[in-house]
Coordinates of C-alpha atoms in Angstrom, one line a residue:
M7 CA 16.2 4.1 7.9
S8 CA 18.4 5.3 5.1
G9 CA 20.5 3.8 2.5
G10 CA 20.3 -0.2 1.1
H11 CA 16.4 -0.3 1.2
L12 CA 15.0 -3.7 -0.1
L13 CA 11.5 -2.3 0.0
E14 CA 10.3 1.3 -0.5
V15 CA 6.9 2.6 0.1
R16 CA 5.8 5.8 -0.7
D17 CA 2.5 7.6 -0.1
L18 CA 0.6 4.5 -0.1
R19 CA -3.3 5.3 -0.5
V20 CA -5.6 2.5 -0.6
S21 CA -9.5 2.8 -0.9
F22 CA -12.4 0.3 -0.4
R23 CA -15.7 0.8 -2.3
V24 CA -18.5 0.6 0.1
D25 CA -21.2 1.1 -2.5
R26 CA -21.8 2.8 -5.9
Q27 CA -21.3 6.2 -4.4
R28 CA -19.1 5.8 -1.3
S29 CA -15.6 4.8 -0.8
V30 CA -13.4 4.5 2.5
E31 CA -9.6 5.3 2.6
A32 CA -8.2 2.6 4.7
V33 CA -4.5 3.6 4.2
K34 CA -3.8 7.3 3.9
G35 CA -0.5 8.3 2.4
V36 CA 1.9 5.8 4.3
T37 CA 5.4 6.1 3.7
F38 CA 8.2 3.4 5.1
D39 CA 11.2 1.3 4.2
V40 CA 12.5 -2.1 5.0
P41 CA 16.1 -2.2 5.0
R42 CA 18.1 -5.2 3.4
D43 CA 18.9 -7.9 6.2
A44 CA 16.5 -6.1 8.8
T45 CA 13.5 -6.8 10.6
V46 CA 10.9 -4.2 10.5
A47 CA 7.8 -4.3 12.7
L48 CA 4.5 -2.6 11.4
V49 CA 2.5 -2.1 14.4
G50 CA -0.9 -1.0 15.3
E51 CA -4.4 -2.0 16.5
S52 CA -7.2 -3.7 14.2
G53 CA -8.2 -1.2 11.6
S54 CA -4.9 0.7 11.4
G55 CA -4.1 -0.3 7.9
K56 CA -1.1 -2.5 8.6
S57 CA -2.4 -5.9 7.1
V58 CA -4.0 -3.7 4.0
S59 CA -0.6 -2.2 3.7
A60 CA 1.0 -5.6 3.5
L61 CA -1.6 -7.0 1.0
A62 CA -0.9 -4.1 -1.2
V63 CA 2.9 -4.9 -1.5
M64 CA 1.9 -8.5 -2.2
G65 CA -0.6 -7.6 -4.6
L66 CA -3.5 -9.7 -3.1
L67 CA -5.9 -6.7 -2.5
P68 CA -9.5 -7.6 -4.2
P69 CA -9.3 -5.8 -7.4
D70 CA -13.0 -5.5 -7.4
S71 CA -13.4 -3.3 -4.2
A72 CA -10.0 -1.9 -3.4
A73 CA -8.0 0.7 -5.5
I74 CA -4.4 2.0 -5.1
A75 CA -4.1 5.7 -5.6
P76 CA -2.1 6.8 -8.9
E77 CA 0.6 8.6 -6.9
S78 CA 1.3 5.6 -4.7
S79 CA 4.6 4.0 -5.2
I80 CA 5.9 0.5 -4.2
R81 CA 9.3 -0.5 -5.1
F82 CA 11.5 -3.6 -4.3
D83 CA 14.6 -3.9 -5.2
G84 CA 14.7 -1.2 -7.6
R85 CA 11.4 -2.7 -9.4
A86 CA 8.1 -0.7 -9.4
L87 CA 5.7 -3.2 -8.2
L88 CA 2.4 -1.0 -8.9
A89 CA 3.6 -0.9 -12.9
L90 CA 4.1 -4.9 -13.2
D91 CA 1.3 -6.9 -15.0
A92 CA -0.3 -9.7 -13.1
R93 CA 1.8 -12.4 -14.5
A94 CA 5.3 -10.7 -13.5
R95 CA 3.8 -9.7 -9.9
R96 CA 2.7 -13.4 -9.4
A97 CA 6.1 -14.6 -10.3
L98 CA 7.9 -12.2 -8.1
C99 CA 5.7 -12.4 -5.1
G100 CA 5.8 -16.1 -5.1
K101 CA 9.7 -16.2 -5.1
D102 CA 11.4 -13.2 -3.9
V103 CA 8.8 -11.8 -1.6
A104 CA 6.6 -14.3 0.6
M105 CA 3.9 -13.9 3.2
I106 CA 2.7 -15.9 6.3
F107 CA -0.7 -15.2 7.1
Q108 CA -2.2 -15.0 10.7
E109 CA -4.6 -18.3 10.5
P110 CA -2.9 -21.0 9.0
M111 CA -5.7 -23.4 8.8
S112 CA -7.8 -20.9 6.4
S113 CA -4.4 -20.4 4.5
L114 CA -3.7 -24.0 3.8
N115 CA -6.1 -26.4 1.5
P116 CA -7.6 -28.9 3.9
V117 CA -7.8 -31.5 1.0
F118 CA -4.3 -31.6 -0.1
T119 CA -1.2 -32.9 2.0
V120 CA 1.2 -30.3 3.3
G121 CA 3.9 -32.0 1.2
F122 CA 1.9 -31.3 -1.9
Q123 CA 1.2 -27.6 -1.0
I124 CA 4.8 -26.9 -0.3
G125 CA 5.9 -29.0 -3.3
E126 CA 3.6 -27.0 -5.5
V127 CA 5.2 -23.6 -4.7
L128 CA 8.7 -25.2 -5.4
R129 CA 7.4 -26.7 -8.9
Q130 CA 5.9 -23.6 -9.7
H131 CA 8.6 -21.0 -9.1
M132 CA 11.8 -23.2 -8.9
G133 CA 11.0 -25.4 -11.8
M134 CA 11.8 -28.6 -9.9
N135 CA 10.0 -32.0 -10.9
R136 CA 8.1 -34.1 -8.1
R137 CA 11.1 -36.0 -7.1
Q138 CA 13.2 -32.8 -6.6
A139 CA 10.3 -30.9 -4.9
R140 CA 9.6 -33.9 -2.3
A141 CA 13.3 -33.7 -1.3
R142 CA 13.4 -30.1 -0.9
T143 CA 9.9 -30.3 1.0
L144 CA 11.3 -32.9 3.5
A145 CA 14.7 -30.5 4.1
L146 CA 12.3 -27.6 4.6
L147 CA 9.9 -29.4 7.0
D148 CA 13.1 -30.5 9.0
E149 CA 14.3 -27.1 9.0
V150 CA 11.5 -25.3 10.5
G151 CA 11.2 -28.1 13.3
I152 CA 8.3 -30.2 12.1
P153 CA 8.8 -33.7 14.2
D154 CA 9.2 -36.8 11.8
P155 CA 9.3 -35.0 8.4
A156 CA 9.0 -38.0 6.8
Q157 CA 5.7 -38.8 8.0
K158 CA 4.3 -35.5 8.3
I159 CA 5.1 -34.7 4.5
D160 CA 2.0 -36.7 3.7
A161 CA -0.4 -35.6 6.3
Y162 CA -3.3 -33.5 5.8
P163 CA -3.6 -29.9 7.7
G164 CA -6.2 -31.1 9.8
Q165 CA -3.8 -33.7 11.1
L166 CA -1.5 -31.2 12.3
S167 CA -1.5 -28.9 15.7
G168 CA -1.8 -25.1 15.3
G169 CA 1.8 -24.7 15.9
Q170 CA 2.6 -27.3 13.1
Q171 CA 0.5 -25.8 10.6
Q172 CA 2.3 -22.3 11.2
R173 CA 5.5 -24.1 10.9
V174 CA 4.2 -25.4 7.5
M175 CA 3.1 -22.0 6.4
I176 CA 6.6 -20.8 7.1
A177 CA 8.6 -23.7 5.2
M178 CA 6.2 -22.5 2.1
A179 CA 7.1 -19.3 2.5
I180 CA 10.8 -19.5 2.7
A181 CA 11.0 -22.5 0.1
C182 CA 12.2 -20.3 -2.7
E183 CA 14.5 -18.6 -0.3
P184 CA 12.7 -15.0 -0.8
K185 CA 14.6 -11.7 0.0
L186 CA 11.5 -10.3 1.8
L187 CA 9.4 -12.2 4.1
I188 CA 6.0 -10.5 5.4
A189 CA 4.5 -12.3 8.7
D190 CA 0.9 -10.9 9.3
E191 CA 0.2 -11.6 13.0
P192 CA 1.8 -15.3 12.8
T193 CA 1.5 -16.0 16.6
T194 CA -1.5 -14.3 17.5
A195 CA -3.6 -17.5 17.8
L196 CA -1.0 -19.7 19.3
D197 CA -0.1 -20.6 22.9
V198 CA 2.9 -18.6 24.6
T199 CA 5.1 -21.5 24.4
I200 CA 4.6 -22.2 20.7
Q201 CA 4.5 -18.3 20.0
K202 CA 8.4 -18.1 21.6
Q203 CA 9.2 -21.2 19.4
I204 CA 7.8 -19.7 16.4
M205 CA 9.5 -16.3 16.8
A206 CA 12.7 -18.1 17.7
L207 CA 12.4 -19.8 14.3
L208 CA 11.4 -16.6 12.3
A209 CA 14.7 -15.0 13.7
N210 CA 17.2 -18.1 13.2
L211 CA 15.6 -18.2 9.3
R212 CA 16.0 -14.4 8.8
R213 CA 19.9 -14.7 10.0
K214 CA 20.5 -17.8 8.1
H215 CA 18.8 -16.7 4.8
Q216 CA 19.9 -13.0 5.2
M217 CA 16.2 -12.2 4.6
S218 CA 14.4 -9.0 5.4
V219 CA 11.4 -9.5 7.5
L220 CA 8.2 -7.1 7.8
F221 CA 6.6 -8.3 10.9
I222 CA 3.0 -7.3 11.3
T223 CA 1.6 -7.2 15.0
H224 CA -0.4 -5.5 17.7
D225 CA 2.0 -6.6 20.6
L226 CA 4.7 -4.7 21.3
A227 CA 6.2 -7.4 23.8
L228 CA 6.9 -9.3 20.8
V229 CA 8.3 -6.5 18.9
G230 CA 10.8 -5.7 21.3
E231 CA 12.5 -9.4 21.1
I232 CA 12.7 -9.3 17.1
A233 CA 12.6 -5.8 15.5
D234 CA 15.5 -3.7 14.3
H235 CA 13.1 -1.0 13.4
V236 CA 9.3 -0.1 14.3
I237 CA 6.4 1.8 12.5
V238 CA 3.6 2.7 14.4
M239 CA 0.2 2.9 12.3
R240 CA -3.1 4.2 13.4
H241 CA -6.3 4.9 11.3
G242 CA -4.5 4.4 8.2
E243 CA -1.5 6.7 9.1
V244 CA 2.2 6.4 10.4
R245 CA 2.1 8.0 13.9
E246 CA 5.9 7.2 14.5
A247 CA 8.9 5.3 12.7
G248 CA 12.7 4.7 13.9
T249 CA 14.8 2.3 15.4
L250 CA 13.5 -0.2 18.3
R251 CA 15.3 1.7 20.7
Q252 CA 14.1 5.0 19.7
V253 CA 10.7 4.2 19.6
F254 CA 10.8 2.1 22.7
D255 CA 13.1 4.6 25.0
Q256 CA 11.9 7.7 23.8
P257 CA 8.4 7.5 22.2
R258 CA 7.5 11.0 20.5
D259 CA 3.8 10.1 19.7
A260 CA 1.1 9.8 22.6
Y261 CA -0.2 6.9 20.9
T262 CA 3.0 5.1 21.0
R263 CA 3.3 5.7 24.6
A264 CA -0.2 4.1 25.1
L265 CA 0.5 1.0 23.4
L266 CA 3.8 0.7 25.4
H267 CA 1.8 0.8 28.7
C268 CA -1.7 -0.4 28.0
R269 CA -0.6 -4.4 28.4
P270 CA -0.5 -5.5 32.0
P271 CA 3.2 -5.5 33.3
L272 CA 4.7 -8.4 34.9
A273 CA 6.7 -6.3 37.7
A274 CA 3.7 -4.6 39.1
R275 CA -0.2 -4.6 39.2
P276 CA -1.7 -1.3 39.1
W277 CA -5.2 -0.5 40.3
R278 CA -6.2 0.2 36.9
L279 CA -4.7 -0.4 33.4
P280 CA -4.2 3.0 31.5
V281 CA -6.0 3.0 28.1
I282 CA -5.3 5.0 25.0
A283 CA -7.5 7.8 25.9
D284 CA -5.5 8.5 29.1
Y285 CA -2.4 9.4 26.7
L286 CA -4.2 11.1 24.0
E287 CA -6.0 13.3 26.6
G288 CA -2.9 14.2 28.2
K289 CA -3.2 11.9 31.2
A290 CA 0.1 10.1 30.9
G291 CA 1.7 8.2 33.8
A292 CA -1.8 7.3 35.1
D293 CA -0.7 3.9 35.3
Q294 CA 2.0 4.5 37.7
S295 CA -0.1 7.2 39.9
T296 CA -2.7 4.5 41.1
P297 CA -1.9 2.6 44.2
A298 CA -1.0 -1.6 43.7
R299 CA -3.9 -4.0 43.9
E300 CA -3.4 -7.0 46.2
R301 CA -4.2 -10.4 45.2
G302 CA -4.3 -13.7 46.8
Y303 CA -7.0 -16.0 48.8
A304 CA -6.9 -15.7 52.3
P305 CA -7.9 -18.0 55.0
G306 CA -11.2 -16.3 55.9
D307 CA -12.5 -15.9 52.3
D308 CA -16.0 -17.2 51.8
T309 CA -16.0 -20.2 49.5
V310 CA -18.5 -19.7 46.7
L311 CA -17.9 -23.1 44.6
T312 CA -16.1 -26.3 45.5
V313 CA -15.1 -28.6 42.7
K314 CA -13.7 -32.2 43.7
N315 CA -12.1 -34.7 41.4
L316 CA -13.9 -33.3 38.2
G317 CA -13.6 -35.7 35.1
K318 CA -14.6 -35.5 31.5
S319 CA -14.2 -37.9 28.8
F320 CA -15.3 -37.6 24.9
Y321 CA -15.8 -40.5 22.9
V322 CA -14.2 -41.0 19.5
R323 CA -15.6 -43.8 16.9
E324 CA -13.2 -46.7 16.2
G325 CA -14.2 -48.9 13.2
W326 CA -17.8 -50.1 12.4
F327 CA -19.0 -50.4 16.1
G328 CA -16.1 -49.7 18.5
R329 CA -15.2 -46.3 20.2
R330 CA -12.4 -45.0 22.2
A331 CA -12.5 -42.8 25.3
F332 CA -10.3 -39.6 25.3
Q333 CA -10.2 -38.1 28.9
A334 CA -10.0 -34.2 28.5
V335 CA -10.0 -33.6 32.0
R336 CA -8.8 -35.8 34.9
D337 CA -9.5 -35.3 38.6
V338 CA -9.5 -31.8 38.8
S339 CA -10.0 -30.0 42.2
F340 CA -10.1 -26.3 43.5
T341 CA -12.3 -23.8 45.0
L342 CA -13.4 -20.5 44.2
A343 CA -13.5 -17.8 46.5
R344 CA -16.4 -15.4 46.7
G345 CA -15.3 -11.7 45.1
K346 CA -12.2 -13.4 44.0
T347 CA -10.6 -14.5 40.5
L348 CA -9.2 -18.1 39.8
G349 CA -6.9 -17.9 36.6
V350 CA -6.8 -21.1 34.7
V351 CA -3.8 -21.3 32.4
G352 CA -2.2 -23.9 30.2
E353 CA -1.8 -24.7 26.3
S354 CA -4.5 -25.4 23.8
G355 CA -5.7 -29.3 24.5
S356 CA -5.0 -28.7 28.3
G357 CA -8.7 -29.0 29.2
K358 CA -9.2 -25.7 30.8
T359 CA -11.9 -24.6 28.5
T360 CA -13.6 -28.0 29.2
V361 CA -13.6 -27.5 33.1
G362 CA -15.7 -24.0 32.3
L363 CA -18.0 -25.6 30.0
T364 CA -18.7 -28.8 32.1
L365 CA -19.3 -26.5 35.2
L366 CA -22.0 -24.9 33.0
R367 CA -23.3 -28.3 32.2
L368 CA -22.5 -27.3 28.4
H369 CA -20.7 -30.8 28.6
Q370 CA -21.9 -33.5 31.0
A371 CA -19.2 -34.3 33.6
T372 CA -17.9 -38.0 33.8
T373 CA -17.1 -38.0 37.2
G374 CA -16.7 -35.5 40.2
S375 CA -19.1 -33.0 41.9
A376 CA -19.5 -28.9 41.8
I377 CA -20.7 -27.8 45.2
F378 CA -22.5 -24.7 45.0
E379 CA -24.5 -23.5 48.4
G380 CA -24.3 -26.9 49.6
R381 CA -25.8 -28.5 46.4
D382 CA -24.0 -30.4 43.6
L383 CA -24.5 -28.5 40.3
L384 CA -23.4 -31.6 38.3
A385 CA -26.0 -34.3 39.8
M386 CA -29.3 -32.0 39.4
S387 CA -31.8 -32.5 36.9
A388 CA -32.3 -30.2 34.1
R389 CA -35.3 -29.0 36.0
E390 CA -33.5 -28.4 39.1
F391 CA -30.5 -26.8 37.5
L392 CA -32.5 -24.4 35.7
P393 CA -32.6 -21.5 38.6
Y394 CA -29.0 -22.0 38.8
K395 CA -28.2 -21.2 35.3
R396 CA -28.6 -17.2 35.8
R397 CA -26.4 -17.4 38.6
I398 CA -23.4 -19.1 36.6
Q399 CA -22.8 -17.2 33.5
I400 CA -19.9 -17.4 30.7
I401 CA -18.4 -14.9 28.6
F402 CA -16.9 -16.6 25.4
Q403 CA -14.0 -15.7 23.6
N404 CA -15.5 -14.7 20.3
P405 CA -18.5 -12.1 20.9
Y406 CA -19.7 -11.9 17.3
A407 CA -19.8 -15.7 17.3
S408 CA -21.8 -15.7 20.6
L409 CA -24.2 -12.7 19.7
N410 CA -27.3 -13.5 17.3
P411 CA -26.6 -11.5 14.3
R412 CA -30.2 -11.0 13.6
Y413 CA -31.1 -9.6 16.9
T414 CA -30.8 -6.1 18.2
V415 CA -28.9 -5.4 21.2
G416 CA -32.0 -4.7 22.9
Q417 CA -33.3 -8.1 22.1
I418 CA -30.1 -9.7 23.0
L419 CA -30.5 -8.2 26.6
L420 CA -34.0 -8.5 27.0
E421 CA -34.5 -12.4 25.7
P422 CA -32.8 -13.7 29.1
M423 CA -34.7 -11.6 31.4
R424 CA -37.8 -12.9 29.6
I425 CA -36.7 -16.6 30.3
H426 CA -35.9 -16.2 33.7
A427 CA -38.6 -13.6 34.8
I428 CA -36.4 -10.9 35.8
G429 CA -38.2 -7.5 35.8
A430 CA -42.0 -7.1 36.1
D431 CA -42.6 -6.5 32.5
D432 CA -40.5 -5.5 29.3
R433 CA -40.7 -1.8 30.3
A434 CA -38.8 -2.7 33.7
R435 CA -36.3 -4.8 31.7
T436 CA -35.7 -2.3 29.1
A437 CA -34.6 0.1 31.8
I438 CA -32.4 -2.6 33.2
A439 CA -30.8 -3.2 30.0
C440 CA -30.1 0.6 29.4
Q441 CA -28.5 1.0 32.8
L442 CA -26.3 -2.1 32.2
L443 CA -25.2 -0.8 28.7
E444 CA -24.5 2.5 30.4
R445 CA -22.6 0.3 32.9
V446 CA -20.3 -1.2 30.5
G447 CA -19.5 2.1 28.7
L448 CA -22.2 2.0 25.7
P449 CA -25.0 4.6 25.2
A450 CA -28.6 3.4 25.4
Q451 CA -29.1 4.1 21.7
A452 CA -27.0 0.8 21.0
M453 CA -30.4 -1.1 21.8
H454 CA -31.4 -0.6 18.6
R455 CA -28.2 -1.5 16.6
Y456 CA -27.0 -5.0 15.5
P457 CA -23.8 -6.6 16.8
H458 CA -22.0 -6.2 13.5
E459 CA -22.3 -2.2 13.8
F460 CA -20.0 -2.6 16.9
S461 CA -16.2 -3.1 17.3
G462 CA -14.9 -6.4 18.7
G463 CA -14.3 -4.5 21.9
Q464 CA -17.8 -3.1 22.1
R465 CA -19.2 -6.6 21.4
Q466 CA -17.5 -8.2 24.3
R467 CA -18.9 -5.2 26.3
I468 CA -22.4 -6.2 25.1
A469 CA -21.8 -9.9 26.0
I470 CA -20.7 -8.9 29.2
A471 CA -24.0 -6.9 29.6
R472 CA -26.1 -9.9 28.5
C473 CA -24.2 -11.9 31.5
L474 CA -25.2 -9.1 34.0
T475 CA -28.8 -9.2 33.1
M476 CA -29.2 -12.6 35.2
Q477 CA -27.2 -10.8 38.3
P478 CA -24.6 -13.8 38.2
E479 CA -22.8 -14.7 41.2
I480 CA -20.0 -16.8 39.2
L481 CA -18.7 -15.7 35.5
V482 CA -16.6 -18.1 33.6
C483 CA -14.3 -15.8 31.2
D484 CA -13.1 -18.1 28.6
E485 CA -10.3 -16.4 26.5
S486 CA -12.6 -13.3 26.8
V487 CA -10.1 -10.7 25.9
S488 CA -7.6 -12.8 24.0
A489 CA -8.9 -11.7 20.5
L490 CA -9.0 -7.9 21.4
D491 CA -6.1 -5.3 20.8
V492 CA -4.0 -4.3 23.8
S493 CA -5.7 -1.1 24.4
V494 CA -9.4 -2.4 23.9
Q495 CA -8.1 -5.4 26.3
A496 CA -7.1 -3.0 28.9
Q497 CA -10.6 -1.3 28.8
V498 CA -12.3 -4.7 29.3
L499 CA -10.2 -5.9 32.0
N500 CA -10.7 -2.5 33.9
L501 CA -14.2 -3.3 33.3
L502 CA -14.3 -6.7 34.7
Q503 CA -12.5 -5.6 37.6
D504 CA -14.9 -2.8 38.3
L505 CA -17.8 -5.2 38.2
Q506 CA -16.1 -7.6 40.4
D507 CA -15.4 -4.8 42.8
E508 CA -19.0 -3.4 42.7
Y509 CA -20.9 -6.7 42.7
G510 CA -18.5 -9.1 44.4
L511 CA -18.5 -11.3 41.5
S512 CA -16.5 -14.5 41.6
Y513 CA -14.3 -15.1 38.1
L514 CA -13.0 -18.4 36.7
F515 CA -10.5 -16.6 34.2
I516 CA -9.5 -18.9 31.5
S517 CA -6.6 -17.7 29.3
H518 CA -3.2 -18.4 27.6
D519 CA -1.9 -15.1 28.2
L520 CA -0.2 -15.3 31.5
S521 CA 0.6 -11.4 31.9
V522 CA -3.2 -10.9 31.8
V523 CA -3.7 -13.6 34.3
K524 CA -1.0 -12.2 36.5
Y525 CA -3.0 -8.9 36.7
M526 CA -6.4 -10.4 37.1
A527 CA -6.2 -13.4 39.3
D528 CA -6.1 -14.2 43.0
Q529 CA -5.0 -17.7 42.7
V530 CA -3.8 -19.5 39.5
M531 CA -4.4 -22.9 38.3
V532 CA -1.8 -24.5 36.0
M533 CA -3.5 -27.4 33.6
Q534 CA -1.4 -29.9 31.3
Q535 CA -2.8 -32.6 29.6
G536 CA -6.2 -32.6 31.6
R537 CA -4.5 -32.5 35.0
V538 CA -3.8 -29.8 37.5
V539 CA 0.1 -29.7 38.0
E540 CA 0.2 -26.6 40.2
L541 CA -2.2 -24.6 42.1
A542 CA -1.0 -21.4 44.2
N543 CA -1.8 -17.9 44.9
S544 CA -1.0 -15.8 41.8
D545 CA 2.2 -13.6 43.2
E546 CA 3.5 -17.0 44.8
L547 CA 3.6 -18.8 41.7
Y548 CA 4.6 -16.5 39.5
R549 CA 7.7 -15.7 41.8
N550 CA 8.6 -19.3 42.7
P551 CA 7.0 -21.7 40.2
A552 CA 7.3 -25.3 41.4
H553 CA 6.2 -27.5 38.5
P554 CA 8.7 -27.5 35.2
Y555 CA 5.5 -27.0 33.2
T556 CA 4.9 -23.8 34.7
R557 CA 8.4 -22.5 34.7
S558 CA 8.4 -23.2 30.8
L559 CA 5.1 -21.3 30.6
L560 CA 6.5 -18.2 32.7
A561 CA 9.6 -18.5 30.5
A562 CA 7.6 -18.2 27.3
I563 CA 6.2 -14.7 28.1
P564 CA 7.2 -12.1 25.7
R565 CA 9.5 -9.5 27.7
G566 CA 10.3 -7.1 24.9
L567 CA 8.6 -4.2 26.4
P568 CA 11.0 -1.6 28.2
G569 CA 11.3 -2.4 32.0

């Protein structure tokens, strides 16, 4: 990356104060450039320092807890950003440098209309009056693909979908036609189809406005579709940097090679996914040496659960006394085979999570049946269903929200065993808990620690161990790996597969990530607007999708990885 650089970061060091005596260095001497009219991808796992580096460029680090080292230098268009006062920095970063954040709903003010919030940027930095700002806002909403801009301009953020909220954030960011756009994980929380639309929008806007883009992500498949240059970060340091083709075709660093191969491939299904340690310990190529895993339902498979005509309606108040029914799940039928995985895919609002929660009776079904060992789980009384609770468990998407932060890991694991009288006494239960922690790759000493002391992947392992205390036969995995980095995701997927091989568990695997579903599922059920539009064995569905909606989902899978 030489010559014509719009942004130059040199020896960036950022520390965060832990307490009066201690501080932690989150960014350790990072150096990189962003050329003019180019897209640079900043890649790394959670905790790598990529978002902190971007916030340092924007001047958004918390002043009371973060400190940038005196020897650090950030130059934008020839100007030393760290030497500017707060007012000059704010004027520059609002107009010439803009940022799109990962979670639009937490970035947009819920009590102001989207038109007011975009217009505020125009009035503040471009000196427009209200009429000019409104006209420009309408043009921006139209440019980023918001349907019916004249109506949506007066909508509140909560009235828009997640994809529309992110488009509003993009409109706000490009309002002043910045020279540099920083996009911090802008598609992580979006469905694969919406993700593809946002990626195409960003690419088109970059070409149209001749902007430079600093694209922050942990997904190299996306990087391969949008970036000109790639910077790989780990533990606050740059591990590798170069053009896209250099980094993808001839990666020099073992960590980069690991990131390129941890994500489940579409073209093959290895017996195990490689993890970071395989490459850092010199076991490169482990993903190619293992045999392929066969998937699919067979005629002789033992059926463990049969669901017929499942329906679920929610009721919304209308007026003073009225209410309106919203049908979230409509006439859903499927079978789950023992020791096999049924993948459930679809966009947000398709009803896939509602199906899982209804089977667990966390929602009350409106219609239908779920036959387990000859009995209808949905027709039982609460007392009759109690013994079945332990046999059907769920792993939620966010492990921190589903683990009690006031309980130690030991208390989290022992509580369900006490409720269901598993184990003769607490000593026996503790022994079971320690064995399960070891089974999911955690030490027995974790029993005495709290959830916040663990990483996201470790918390998900604790959640899995809690499910296993019940010795379940069916596990509902509700987006259980979608919030994890690709390397941690590979570890958890390997663990789930090992557990299925060992205990014969049946999985209802709910996800919007079709690469992960293809790797895990024997059969795939595609849902749209509460209905099943296609149901087939995994390989057959991916090879010959019958429904147009399925084809659109498969076409939206990021395919930027080599091979």
